[in-house]
Amino acid sequence: MAPTNGGPGLAADYARIERAARSAGPVEMDRQSNGLRQFFENLRGETRLHILDLGGVSQANVNFVTLRGHKLYTGDLLVGLDRVGVAPREPGKAAGPTARFIKENLNFPPAHFDGILVWDSLEFLDEEMLWAAVSSLQAILKPGGCLLSFFHTHAKGETVHIYRYQIRDHQTLHLQPRCSRPLPRAFNNRNLERLFGNFHAVKFFLAKDNLREVIVTR
């Protein structure tokens, strides 16, 4: 599938983000997001929806979603990943880190959510945990529901900045620096089509700031 590029109006945002990427560390900034716009367009006209935000609690996101009559659930996949990475296995328990991660972070009823905001969390999971998480996300997403996820286009092993994504409006995000981590693997369109192969549709938005936005529909 061919990436969809943003229009000329995004040039200033991309230039600012590129300057930040070259700086010694991440900085706060606003960023236009075609993926976010598509996410809310897919939900347009619906009310009382259940939406899951897996980037941690953000009051801006709570306000944006609930003021539109929807219900927002929150979780934090990165915190969950760090927790299972350091937590010792309980005596007498056979469950490994992947099973614990899914149970602690994606333990929701089947077909419960109309939309899921994953942000950039998936790309930091190991192979086993990644496939298990995608399978669980598909299970808890309603048929026709959509998921938004971000993937850096950097090479494997490169350090990337991780942000908390706060929704300004239906197509604008405020990026708040969170931490930096090396990428465990590199993703391209073909990798992502395979990863989300059991979903109904996958759509890409490739921005100039080395971030691939992915909208997945169940």
PDB file of C-alpha atoms in Angstrom, residues 113-117 142 144-148 215-218:
ATOM      1  CA  PHE A 113     -13.852  -0.837  21.989  1.00  0.00           C
ATOM      2  CA  ASP A 114     -14.841   1.241  18.984  1.00  0.00           C
ATOM      3  CA  GLY A 115     -11.385   2.797  18.751  1.00  0.00           C
ATOM      4  CA  ILE A 116      -7.937   2.236  20.261  1.00  0.00           C
ATOM      5  CA  LEU A 117      -5.113   4.804  20.449  1.00  0.00           C
ATOM      6  CA  LYS A 142     -15.307  -4.172  17.644  1.00  0.00           C
ATOM      7  CA  GLY A 144     -15.467  -1.994  11.997  1.00  0.00           C
ATOM      8  CA  GLY A 145     -13.555  -0.343  14.833  1.00  0.00           C
ATOM      9  CA  CYS A 146     -10.202   1.316  14.171  1.00  0.00           C
ATOM     10  CA  LEU A 147      -6.802   1.472  15.808  1.00  0.00           C
ATOM     11  CA  LEU A 148      -4.116   4.168  15.502  1.00  0.00           C
ATOM     12  CA  ILE A 215      -4.746   3.195  10.807  1.00  0.00           C
ATOM     13  CA  VAL A 216      -5.995  -0.367  11.138  1.00  0.00           C
ATOM     14  CA  THR A 217      -9.649  -1.373  10.791  1.00  0.00           C
ATOM     15  CA  ARG A 218     -11.047  -4.600  12.127  1.00  0.00           C
TER      16      ARG A 218
END
